[in-house]
XYZ file of C-alpha atoms in Angstrom:
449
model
C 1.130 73.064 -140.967
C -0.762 75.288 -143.399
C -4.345 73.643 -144.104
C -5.588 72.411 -147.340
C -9.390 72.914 -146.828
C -10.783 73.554 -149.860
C -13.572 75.882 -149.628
C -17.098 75.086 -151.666
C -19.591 77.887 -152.796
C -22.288 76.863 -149.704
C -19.591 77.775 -147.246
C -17.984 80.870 -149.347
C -21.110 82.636 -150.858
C -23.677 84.491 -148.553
C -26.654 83.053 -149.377
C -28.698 84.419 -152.132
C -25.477 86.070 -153.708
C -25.918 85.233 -157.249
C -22.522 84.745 -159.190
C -23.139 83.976 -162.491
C -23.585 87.529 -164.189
C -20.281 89.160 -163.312
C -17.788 87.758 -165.715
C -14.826 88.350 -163.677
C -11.065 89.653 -165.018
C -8.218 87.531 -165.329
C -9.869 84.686 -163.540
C -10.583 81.354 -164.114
C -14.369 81.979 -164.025
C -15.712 78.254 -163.855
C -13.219 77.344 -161.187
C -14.158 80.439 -159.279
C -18.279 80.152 -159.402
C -17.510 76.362 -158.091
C -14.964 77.381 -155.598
C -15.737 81.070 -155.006
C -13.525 82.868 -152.281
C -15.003 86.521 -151.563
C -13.657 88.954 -149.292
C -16.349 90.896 -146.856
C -14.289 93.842 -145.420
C -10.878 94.784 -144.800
C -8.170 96.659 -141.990
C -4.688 97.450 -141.851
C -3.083 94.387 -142.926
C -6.207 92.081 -142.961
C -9.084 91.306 -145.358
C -12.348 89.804 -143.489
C -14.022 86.689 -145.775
C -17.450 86.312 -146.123
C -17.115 82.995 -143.889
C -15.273 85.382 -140.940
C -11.500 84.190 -141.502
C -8.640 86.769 -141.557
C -6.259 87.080 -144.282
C -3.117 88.661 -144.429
C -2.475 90.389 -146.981
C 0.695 89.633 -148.831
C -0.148 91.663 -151.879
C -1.233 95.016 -151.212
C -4.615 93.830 -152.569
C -3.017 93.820 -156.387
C 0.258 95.760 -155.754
C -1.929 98.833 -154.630
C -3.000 99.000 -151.116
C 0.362 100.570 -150.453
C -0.572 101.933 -147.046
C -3.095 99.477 -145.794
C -6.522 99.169 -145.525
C -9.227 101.202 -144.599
C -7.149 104.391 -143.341
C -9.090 106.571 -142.134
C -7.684 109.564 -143.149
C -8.252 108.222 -146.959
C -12.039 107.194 -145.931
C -12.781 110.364 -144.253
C -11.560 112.349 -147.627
C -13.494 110.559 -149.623
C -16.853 110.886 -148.128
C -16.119 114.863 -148.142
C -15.321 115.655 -150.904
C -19.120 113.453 -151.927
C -20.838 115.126 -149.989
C -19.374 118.476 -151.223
C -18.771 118.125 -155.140
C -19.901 114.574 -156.538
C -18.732 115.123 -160.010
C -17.722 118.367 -161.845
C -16.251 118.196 -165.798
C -12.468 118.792 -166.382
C -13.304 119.234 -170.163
C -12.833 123.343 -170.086
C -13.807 123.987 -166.963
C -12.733 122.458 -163.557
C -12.249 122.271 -159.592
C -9.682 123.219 -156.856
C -8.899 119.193 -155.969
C -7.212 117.883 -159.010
C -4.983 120.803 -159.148
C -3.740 120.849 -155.788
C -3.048 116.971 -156.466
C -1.164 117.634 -159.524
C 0.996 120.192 -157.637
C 1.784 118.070 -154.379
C 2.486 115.136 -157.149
C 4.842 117.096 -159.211
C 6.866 117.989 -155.686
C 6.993 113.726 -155.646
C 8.631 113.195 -159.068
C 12.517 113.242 -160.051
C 13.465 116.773 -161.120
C 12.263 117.992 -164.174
C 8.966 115.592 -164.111
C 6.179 118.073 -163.625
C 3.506 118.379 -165.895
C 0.520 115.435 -164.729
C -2.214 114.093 -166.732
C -4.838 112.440 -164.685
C -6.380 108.611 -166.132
C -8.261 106.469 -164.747
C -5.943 103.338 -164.334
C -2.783 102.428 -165.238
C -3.843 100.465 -168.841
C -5.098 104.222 -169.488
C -1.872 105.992 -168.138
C -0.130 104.041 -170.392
C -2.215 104.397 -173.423
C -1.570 108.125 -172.621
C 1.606 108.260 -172.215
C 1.998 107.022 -175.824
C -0.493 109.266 -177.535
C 2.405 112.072 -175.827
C 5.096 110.537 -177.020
C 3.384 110.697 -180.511
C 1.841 114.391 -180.420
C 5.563 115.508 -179.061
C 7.203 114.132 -182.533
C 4.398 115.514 -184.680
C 4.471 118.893 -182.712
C 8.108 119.439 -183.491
C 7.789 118.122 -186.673
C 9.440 114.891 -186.887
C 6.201 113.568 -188.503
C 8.322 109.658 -189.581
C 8.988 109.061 -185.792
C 5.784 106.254 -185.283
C 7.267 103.621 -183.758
C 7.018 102.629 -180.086
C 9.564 100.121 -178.653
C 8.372 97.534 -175.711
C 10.265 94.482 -174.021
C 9.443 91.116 -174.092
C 7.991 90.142 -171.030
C 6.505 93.471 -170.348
C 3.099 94.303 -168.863
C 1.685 97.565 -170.063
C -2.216 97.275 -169.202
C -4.649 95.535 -171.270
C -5.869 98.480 -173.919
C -4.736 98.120 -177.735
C -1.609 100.339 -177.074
C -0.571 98.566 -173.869
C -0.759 95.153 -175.219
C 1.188 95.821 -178.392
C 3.998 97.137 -176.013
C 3.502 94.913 -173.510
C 5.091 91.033 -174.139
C 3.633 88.734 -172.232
C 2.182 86.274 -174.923
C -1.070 85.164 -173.045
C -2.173 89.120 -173.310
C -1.546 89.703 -177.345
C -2.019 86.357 -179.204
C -5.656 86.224 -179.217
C -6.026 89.928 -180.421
C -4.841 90.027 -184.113
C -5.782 93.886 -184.110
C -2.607 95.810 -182.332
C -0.065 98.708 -183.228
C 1.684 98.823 -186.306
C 5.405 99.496 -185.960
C 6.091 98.053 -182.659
C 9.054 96.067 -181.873
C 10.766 94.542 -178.479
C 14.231 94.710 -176.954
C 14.474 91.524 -175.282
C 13.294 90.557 -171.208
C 16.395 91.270 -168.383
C 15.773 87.902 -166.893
C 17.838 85.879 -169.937
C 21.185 86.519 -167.964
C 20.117 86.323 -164.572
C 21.446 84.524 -161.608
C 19.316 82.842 -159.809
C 18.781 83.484 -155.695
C 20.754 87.285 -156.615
C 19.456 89.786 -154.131
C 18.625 92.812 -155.915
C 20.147 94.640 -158.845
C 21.253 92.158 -160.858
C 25.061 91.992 -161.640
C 26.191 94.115 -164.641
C 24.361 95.681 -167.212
C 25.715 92.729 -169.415
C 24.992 94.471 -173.059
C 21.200 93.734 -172.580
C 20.166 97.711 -172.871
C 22.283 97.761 -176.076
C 20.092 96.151 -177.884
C 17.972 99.478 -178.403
C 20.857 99.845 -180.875
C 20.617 96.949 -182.512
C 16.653 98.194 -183.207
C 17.947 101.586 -183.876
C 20.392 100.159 -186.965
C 17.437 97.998 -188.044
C 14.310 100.505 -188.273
C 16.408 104.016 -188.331
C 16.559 106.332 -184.830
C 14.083 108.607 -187.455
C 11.196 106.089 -187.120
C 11.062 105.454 -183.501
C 8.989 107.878 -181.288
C 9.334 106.127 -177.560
C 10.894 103.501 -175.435
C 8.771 102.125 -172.739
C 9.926 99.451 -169.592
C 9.204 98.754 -165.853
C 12.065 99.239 -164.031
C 11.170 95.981 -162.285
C 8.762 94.124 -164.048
C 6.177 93.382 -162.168
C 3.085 91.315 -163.399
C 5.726 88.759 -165.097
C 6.917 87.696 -161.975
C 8.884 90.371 -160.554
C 12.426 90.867 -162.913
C 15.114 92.764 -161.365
C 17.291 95.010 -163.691
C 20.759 94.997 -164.309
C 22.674 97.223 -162.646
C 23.350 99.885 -165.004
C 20.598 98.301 -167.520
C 18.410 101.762 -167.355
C 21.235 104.098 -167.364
C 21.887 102.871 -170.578
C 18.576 103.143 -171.593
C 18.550 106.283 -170.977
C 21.738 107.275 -172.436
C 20.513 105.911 -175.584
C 17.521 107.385 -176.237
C 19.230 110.509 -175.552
C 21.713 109.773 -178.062
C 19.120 109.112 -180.748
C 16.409 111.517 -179.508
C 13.893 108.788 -178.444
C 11.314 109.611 -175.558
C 12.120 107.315 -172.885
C 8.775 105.983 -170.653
C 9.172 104.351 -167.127
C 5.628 102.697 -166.428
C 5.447 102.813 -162.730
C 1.882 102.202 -161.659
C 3.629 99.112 -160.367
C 6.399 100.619 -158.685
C 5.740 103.941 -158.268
C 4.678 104.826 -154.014
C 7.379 103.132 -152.234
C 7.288 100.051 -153.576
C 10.976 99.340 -154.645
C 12.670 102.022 -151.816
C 12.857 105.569 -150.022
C 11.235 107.194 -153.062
C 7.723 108.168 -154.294
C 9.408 106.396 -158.147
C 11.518 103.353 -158.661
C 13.172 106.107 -160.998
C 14.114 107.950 -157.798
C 15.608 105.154 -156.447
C 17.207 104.444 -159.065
C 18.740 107.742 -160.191
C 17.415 107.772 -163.846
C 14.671 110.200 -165.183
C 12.538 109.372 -168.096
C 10.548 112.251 -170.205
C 7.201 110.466 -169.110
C 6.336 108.149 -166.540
C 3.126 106.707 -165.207
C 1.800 106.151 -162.491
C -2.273 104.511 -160.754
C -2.535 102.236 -158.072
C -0.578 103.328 -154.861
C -2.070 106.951 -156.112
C -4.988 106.750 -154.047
C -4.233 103.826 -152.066
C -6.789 102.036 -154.629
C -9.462 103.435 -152.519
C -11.156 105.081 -155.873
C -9.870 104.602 -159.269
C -7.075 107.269 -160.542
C -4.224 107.175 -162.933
C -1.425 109.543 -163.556
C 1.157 110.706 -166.281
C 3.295 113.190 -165.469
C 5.626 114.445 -168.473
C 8.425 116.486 -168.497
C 8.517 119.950 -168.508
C 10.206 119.935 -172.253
C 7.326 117.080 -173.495
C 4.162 119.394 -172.106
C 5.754 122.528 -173.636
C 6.306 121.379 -177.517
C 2.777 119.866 -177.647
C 1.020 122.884 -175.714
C 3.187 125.672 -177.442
C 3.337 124.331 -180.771
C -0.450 123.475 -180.972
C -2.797 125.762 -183.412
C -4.847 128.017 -180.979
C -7.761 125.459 -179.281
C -7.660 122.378 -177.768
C -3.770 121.602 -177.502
C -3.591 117.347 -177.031
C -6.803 115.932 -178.100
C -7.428 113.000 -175.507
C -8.944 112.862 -172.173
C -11.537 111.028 -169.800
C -14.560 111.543 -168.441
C -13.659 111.169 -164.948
C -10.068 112.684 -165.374
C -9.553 114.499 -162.116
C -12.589 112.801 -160.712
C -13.325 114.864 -157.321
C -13.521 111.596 -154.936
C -10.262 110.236 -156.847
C -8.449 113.754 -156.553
C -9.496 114.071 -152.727
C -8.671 110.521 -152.235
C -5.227 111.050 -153.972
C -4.289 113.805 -151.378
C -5.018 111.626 -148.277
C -3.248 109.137 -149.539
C 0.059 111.185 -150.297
C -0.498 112.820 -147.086
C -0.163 109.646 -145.575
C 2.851 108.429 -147.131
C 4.470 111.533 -145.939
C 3.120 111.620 -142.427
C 3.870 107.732 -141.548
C 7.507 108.037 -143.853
C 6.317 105.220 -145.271
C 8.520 105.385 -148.400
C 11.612 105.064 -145.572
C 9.690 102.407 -143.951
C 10.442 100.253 -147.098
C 13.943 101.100 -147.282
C 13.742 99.788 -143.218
C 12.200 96.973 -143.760
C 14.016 95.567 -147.140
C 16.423 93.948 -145.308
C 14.945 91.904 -143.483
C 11.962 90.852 -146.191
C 15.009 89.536 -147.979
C 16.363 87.680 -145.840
C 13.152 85.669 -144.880
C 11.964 85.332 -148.582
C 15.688 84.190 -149.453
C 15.510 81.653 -146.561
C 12.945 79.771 -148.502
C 15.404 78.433 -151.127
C 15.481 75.050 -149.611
C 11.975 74.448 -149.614
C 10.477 72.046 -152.530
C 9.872 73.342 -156.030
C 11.940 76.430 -155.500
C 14.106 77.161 -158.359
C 14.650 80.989 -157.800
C 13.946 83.762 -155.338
C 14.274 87.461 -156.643
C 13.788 90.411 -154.564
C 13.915 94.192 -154.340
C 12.199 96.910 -151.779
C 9.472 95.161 -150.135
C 8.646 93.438 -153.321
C 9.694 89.596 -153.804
C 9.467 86.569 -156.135
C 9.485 82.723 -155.891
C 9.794 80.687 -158.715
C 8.447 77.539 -158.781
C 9.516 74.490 -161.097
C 6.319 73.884 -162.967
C 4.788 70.513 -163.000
C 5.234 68.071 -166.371
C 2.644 69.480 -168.774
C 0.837 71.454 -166.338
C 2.782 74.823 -166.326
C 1.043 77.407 -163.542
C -0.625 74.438 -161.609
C 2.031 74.440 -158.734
C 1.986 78.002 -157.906
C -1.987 77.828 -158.316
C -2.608 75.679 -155.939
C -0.124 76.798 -153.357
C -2.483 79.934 -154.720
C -5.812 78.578 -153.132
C -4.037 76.873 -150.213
C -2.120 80.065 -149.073
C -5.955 81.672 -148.768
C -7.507 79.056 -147.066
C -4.750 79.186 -144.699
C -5.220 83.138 -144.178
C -2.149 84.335 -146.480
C -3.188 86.377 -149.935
C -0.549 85.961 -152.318
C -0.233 86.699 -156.338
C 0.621 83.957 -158.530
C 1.629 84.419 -162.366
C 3.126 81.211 -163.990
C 4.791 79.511 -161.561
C 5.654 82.525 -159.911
C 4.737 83.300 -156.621
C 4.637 87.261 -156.385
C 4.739 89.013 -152.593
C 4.083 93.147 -152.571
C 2.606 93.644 -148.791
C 1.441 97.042 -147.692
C 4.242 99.127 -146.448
C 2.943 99.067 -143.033
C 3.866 95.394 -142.773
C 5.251 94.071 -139.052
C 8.225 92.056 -138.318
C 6.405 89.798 -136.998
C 3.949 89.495 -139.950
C 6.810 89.361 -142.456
C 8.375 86.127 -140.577
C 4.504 84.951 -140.734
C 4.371 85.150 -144.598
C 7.453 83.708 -144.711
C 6.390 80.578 -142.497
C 3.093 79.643 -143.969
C 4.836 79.652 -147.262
C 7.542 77.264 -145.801
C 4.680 74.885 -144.620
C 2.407 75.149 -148.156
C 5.736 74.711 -150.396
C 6.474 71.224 -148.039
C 3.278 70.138 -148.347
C 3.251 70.960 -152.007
C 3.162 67.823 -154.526
């Protein structure tokens, strides 16, 4: 039976560690500095905590540790390319290594996808991916096309653009100051069943309601579309079948710039593709991409356009500087070195077939958790899962916290949003460790009040 130790800070914080002056993200910060839980080190599969316990990690870290930890191939690229070329400007001038990462990454992407812009993080890839959409419509002249078109329910980052996109209500309501001009087509979940196994059934009209926005603000006005094709951060929402066909069929139609934010799904994640938009047979003009990039090893983002996007900003642009945004660290040498480790990697290990492998099975043991307490719904896709949890009265997110806290004490990492418990596990994932997730979620869910 999973434990339900509760861990205080004397047991969980080395001594001396002082925890008051980071003020951590997306954490409850006062529950944390009482109850702190810090990992030491991590392997393969495993994080180490500062107390010595193993934890499997369920997760990939935060959907990013797509090939485990620690690989030494990554590691050893790393400290290489620091001890050759620490830093070196991509501002009119530049290096060999993000170059040769933009080229191996362009061989990745669906056909057509081949011009990359290197961030920092996804909330960045995404904040560039709409300042392309915009300079494309103002480079060919279409100056009254300034709106950008999210879905409720979406996560798009955290930055000004990404949260007026984005629709998940705890990320926008205390920040008056967003984009003007955005609207939102409406979250794929409304429709669902509940316990379907991937693609939902039918596209069921939901994608049509682009035209709906397109009657109401004039196909003139808008500049871009932008969706997950599975939503991740919201608690993992499986698309129609036929939902982003559609999509794209419209914005064709109407001329409309269609954006597939992948930094969750993007590596593997959802199948035997580097994109979910390989998988699933549908090209946007601009997709993004971070995380599973560089294993998460160093910080790195990615946009990677189409050749027809690139073109009619570059071409069309007054002799000078052609798209007037960029980083600092854009093509960072320790990112750009980790990046092609990493995608040699996936490529060596076939780990994006590995997923395909495994899928079957990861469905059937996170399916055969419907009968446990609490469980209302199990969604699943790739090697990427959801359980959602019937929320207590007046306490919404409390369940699937606690089961939170007691799945680490009991050497499981898992992500809760909501009542949602999300499950993303490095593609190197066991058999054997899949049935273990599965188990000490059994035992926490029975044991759950």
């Amino acid at each position: 039976m999973a434990s339900t130790q509760t861990l205080d800070a004397d047991q969980a914080a080395p001594a001396g560690l002082d925890l008051s002056h980071f003020w951590m993200p997306f954490t409850n910060n006062r529950h944390f500095k009482a109850n702190p839980r810090l990992f030491a080190s991590a392997s393969g599969m495993h994080y180490t905590t500062t107390d010595g316990r193993r934890v499997l990690d369920a997760t990939s870290g935060l959907w990013c540790v797509n090939a485990g930890h620690a690989r030494a191939p990554i590691t050893e690229a790393i400290r290489a390319a620091a001890g050759e070329l620490d830093f070196a400007p991509t501002f009119q001038l530049g290096h060999p290594l993000p170059f040769q990462l933009a080229s191996k990454l362009a061989g990745m992407m669906p056909e057509g996808l081949d011009r990359v812009f290197f961030t920092n993080s996804g909330s960045e890839s995404v904040e560039t991916a709409l300042k392309m959409a915009l300079a494309y419509h103002q480079a060919r002249g279409d100056h009254g096309r300034f709106r950008l078109i999210g879905r409720q329910r979406g996560y798009h980052g955290t930055n000004f653009g990404g949260i007026s996109v984005g629709g998940i209500g705890g990320n926008r309501r205390r920040y008056v100051s967003q984009l003007w001009g955005v609207d939102h087509l409406g979250h794929t979940h409304g429709q669902a069943l509940r316990f379907q196994r991937g693609l939902q059934p039918g596209n069921g009209g939901l994608a049509e309601e682009l035209e709906d926005l397109v009657a109401l603000h004039g196909a003139e006005t808008i500049a871009a579309v932008i969706v997950e094709p599975v939503a991740g951060s919201t608690g993992v929402l499986v698309p129609p079948q036929g939902y982003l066909e559609a999509l794209r069929a419209i914005t064709r139609k109407h001329g409309i710039l269609l954006i597939f934010d992948e930094v969750i799904t993007g590596f593997g994640r959802v199948g035997d593709a580097a994109t979910a938009a390989g998988v699933f047979g549908v090209t946007p003009d601009i997709l993004t991409l971070a995380k599973g990039l560089t294993n998460a090893t160093v910080p790195m983002g990615a946009v990677v356009a189409s050749r027809a996007v690139h073109d009619a900003i570059v071409d069309h642009a007054l002799p000078g500087i052609e798209f007037y945004h960029g980083y600092t660290y854009s093509g960072h040498p320790l990112a750009a070195a980790a990046g092609l480790a990493t995608l040699a990697l996936y490529e060596d290990e076939a780990l994006f077939a590995r997923t395909a492998a495994l899928a079957g099975l990861w469905e059937e043991a996170i399916h055969g958790l419907r009968d446990c307490p609490h469980v209302v719904d199990i969604r699943n896709i790739g090697l990427v899962a959801a359980i959602e949890l019937a929320p207590r009265d007046g306490a919404v997110g409390e369940r699937a916290m606690e089961v939170f806290h007691r799945a680490f004490d009991s050497g499981l990492l898992i992500r809760v949003t909501g009542d949602t418990i999300a499950l993303s596990p490095p593609l190197i994932i066991e058999e054997a460790q899949i049935g273990q997730i599965a188990e000490t979620l059994r035992d926490l869910l029975q044991t759950t009040a």
